[in-house]
mmCIF file of C-alpha atoms in Angstrom:
data_model
loop_
_atom_site.group_PDB
_atom_site.id
_atom_site.type_symbol
_atom_site.label_atom_id
_atom_site.label_comp_id
_atom_site.label_asym_id
_atom_site.label_seq_id
_atom_site.Cartn_x
_atom_site.Cartn_y
_atom_site.Cartn_z
ATOM 1 C CA MET A 1 21.722 -24.425 131.041
ATOM 2 C CA ARG A 2 24.726 -22.847 131.497
ATOM 3 C CA THR A 3 26.235 -24.183 127.446
ATOM 4 C CA VAL A 4 22.913 -23.091 126.279
ATOM 5 C CA ARG A 5 23.765 -19.327 127.628
ATOM 6 C CA ILE A 6 27.746 -19.824 125.873
ATOM 7 C CA SER A 7 26.079 -21.158 122.436
ATOM 8 C CA ILE A 8 24.102 -18.183 122.326
ATOM 9 C CA ALA A 9 27.554 -15.763 123.545
ATOM 10 C CA ALA A 10 29.108 -17.728 120.631
ATOM 11 C CA VAL A 11 26.644 -17.502 117.321
ATOM 12 C CA MET A 12 25.824 -13.083 118.487
ATOM 13 C CA LEU A 13 29.399 -13.171 118.645
ATOM 14 C CA GLY A 14 29.840 -14.797 114.747
ATOM 15 C CA SER A 15 27.429 -12.856 113.998
ATOM 16 C CA ALA A 16 29.124 -9.461 114.540
ATOM 17 C CA ALA A 17 31.856 -10.347 113.359
ATOM 18 C CA VAL A 18 30.531 -11.935 110.011
ATOM 19 C CA LEU A 19 28.575 -7.636 109.919
ATOM 20 C CA ALA A 20 31.536 -5.715 111.110
ATOM 21 C CA VAL A 21 33.873 -7.538 108.261
ATOM 22 C CA ALA A 22 30.872 -7.156 105.186
ATOM 23 C CA ALA A 23 30.148 -3.181 106.543
ATOM 24 C CA PRO A 24 33.706 -2.076 104.468
ATOM 25 C CA ALA A 25 32.602 -4.170 101.536
ATOM 26 C CA GLN A 26 29.347 -2.248 100.867
ATOM 27 C CA ALA A 27 30.730 0.344 101.307
ATOM 28 C CA SER A 28 33.985 0.611 99.138
ATOM 29 C CA CYS A 29 31.564 -1.102 96.289
ATOM 30 C CA PRO A 30 28.832 0.988 95.142
ATOM 31 C CA GLN A 31 26.200 -0.309 92.815
ATOM 32 C CA GLY A 32 25.427 1.475 90.785
ATOM 33 C CA ILE A 33 26.541 5.646 88.611
ATOM 34 C CA ALA A 34 24.993 8.273 87.497
ATOM 35 C CA SER A 35 24.454 8.673 83.441
ATOM 36 C CA PHE A 36 27.971 10.905 81.707
ATOM 37 C CA GLU A 37 28.411 12.219 78.442
ATOM 38 C CA PRO A 38 29.770 11.644 75.890
ATOM 39 C CA GLN A 39 28.965 7.938 75.930
ATOM 40 C CA VAL A 40 31.230 5.991 73.962
ATOM 41 C CA ASN A 41 30.381 2.361 72.307
ATOM 42 C CA GLY A 42 33.549 -0.559 73.258
ATOM 43 C CA THR A 43 34.128 -4.269 73.551
ATOM 44 C CA PHE A 44 35.765 -6.449 75.893
ATOM 45 C CA ALA A 45 38.642 -7.351 74.778
ATOM 46 C CA GLY A 46 39.304 -11.191 76.547
ATOM 47 C CA THR A 47 37.412 -13.353 77.384
ATOM 48 C CA GLY A 48 35.488 -13.903 80.406
ATOM 49 C CA ILE A 49 36.016 -10.094 82.027
ATOM 50 C CA ASN A 50 33.906 -9.670 85.396
ATOM 51 C CA ILE A 51 31.797 -6.910 85.944
ATOM 52 C CA ARG A 52 31.732 -6.148 89.602
ATOM 53 C CA THR A 53 29.580 -3.710 91.827
ATOM 54 C CA GLY A 54 32.704 -1.276 92.625
ATOM 55 C CA PRO A 55 35.761 -0.444 91.006
ATOM 56 C CA GLY A 56 38.139 -3.910 92.348
ATOM 57 C CA SER A 57 38.942 -6.508 92.805
ATOM 58 C CA ASP A 58 36.955 -7.316 96.195
ATOM 59 C CA CYS A 59 34.223 -6.428 94.639
ATOM 60 C CA THR A 60 31.202 -9.072 93.724
ATOM 61 C CA SER A 61 31.368 -9.802 90.339
ATOM 62 C CA LEU A 62 27.167 -9.181 88.693
ATOM 63 C CA GLY A 63 28.261 -10.923 85.164
ATOM 64 C CA HIS A 64 30.845 -11.890 82.300
ATOM 65 C CA GLY A 65 31.803 -10.148 79.158
ATOM 66 C CA GLN A 66 32.697 -11.727 76.279
ATOM 67 C CA PRO A 67 34.961 -11.204 73.185
ATOM 68 C CA GLY A 68 32.136 -9.937 69.832
ATOM 69 C CA GLN A 69 29.897 -7.981 73.040
ATOM 70 C CA THR A 70 28.866 -4.652 72.350
ATOM 71 C CA ALA A 71 29.151 -2.126 75.974
ATOM 72 C CA THR A 72 28.116 1.117 75.987
ATOM 73 C CA PHE A 73 31.417 3.208 78.405
ATOM 74 C CA ARG A 74 30.081 5.482 81.076
ATOM 75 C CA CYS A 75 32.659 6.908 82.894
ATOM 76 C CA TRP A 76 36.317 5.635 85.133
ATOM 77 C CA ARG A 77 37.715 6.408 87.606
ATOM 78 C CA THR A 78 40.626 5.022 90.215
ATOM 79 C CA GLY A 79 40.078 1.303 91.958
ATOM 80 C CA HIS A 80 41.654 0.421 94.946
ATOM 81 C CA ASP A 81 44.437 -1.661 93.469
ATOM 82 C CA GLY A 82 45.235 1.735 91.549
ATOM 83 C CA ALA A 83 44.717 0.749 88.042
ATOM 84 C CA ARG A 84 41.496 2.463 85.870
ATOM 85 C CA TRP A 85 38.034 0.829 85.592
ATOM 86 C CA THR A 86 35.583 1.174 83.640
ATOM 87 C CA TYR A 87 31.650 2.375 84.385
ATOM 88 C CA LEU A 88 29.982 0.494 81.835
ATOM 89 C CA HIS A 89 26.141 -1.385 80.786
ATOM 90 C CA ASN A 90 26.792 -4.481 78.493
ATOM 91 C CA ARG A 91 24.916 -4.168 76.036
ATOM 92 C CA ALA A 92 24.523 -8.485 75.012
ATOM 93 C CA THR A 93 23.741 -9.117 78.700
ATOM 94 C CA GLY A 94 21.784 -6.057 80.401
ATOM 95 C CA VAL A 95 24.816 -5.986 83.190
ATOM 96 C CA SER A 96 25.560 -3.379 84.604
ATOM 97 C CA GLY A 97 28.811 -2.903 86.365
ATOM 98 C CA TRP A 98 33.088 -2.047 87.051
ATOM 99 C CA SER A 99 35.649 -3.511 84.839
ATOM 100 C CA ARG A 100 39.045 -2.947 84.184
ATOM 101 C CA SER A 101 39.450 -0.665 81.446
ATOM 102 C CA ASP A 102 43.094 -2.517 80.294
ATOM 103 C CA LEU A 103 40.140 -5.273 79.420
ATOM 104 C CA LEU A 104 38.334 -3.376 76.935
ATOM 105 C CA SER A 105 39.327 -2.059 74.404
ATOM 106 C CA GLY A 106 40.578 1.806 73.272
ATOM 107 C CA GLY A 107 41.004 1.669 77.366
ATOM 108 C CA GLY A 108 37.521 1.942 78.594
ATOM 109 C CA ALA A 109 35.757 5.318 78.552
ATOM 110 C CA THR A 110 37.308 8.650 78.193
ATOM 111 C CA VAL A 111 35.262 10.442 80.726
ATOM 112 C CA SER A 112 36.532 10.307 84.551
ATOM 113 C CA CYS A 113 33.556 10.146 87.125
ATOM 114 C CA GLY A 114 35.097 12.569 88.995
ATOM 115 C CA ILE A 115 34.207 10.425 92.366
#
């Protein structure tokens, strides 16, 4: 009986630890953003450019941009790492998210997201 109680307590503590770690990442990696004007079309400046859930390399990758694929750049903001990130929509794959602006043609979006 004692072994069962200790196992249950260990499982409950393990679950709480996972939840505590996961919550901050979700808060700092927004899923989307409103549309901003003007929107600029551009391309990815390299192979396998990550498109992420938020403006930081710690955010989940939703897909990748490739050379020659067109993207609509919506707006930019400063990310967790101090770099400029662009919120975009990859027109070839349909994936929307954040990519580092220095990895996009023309340096990415020209309008600040204001957040």
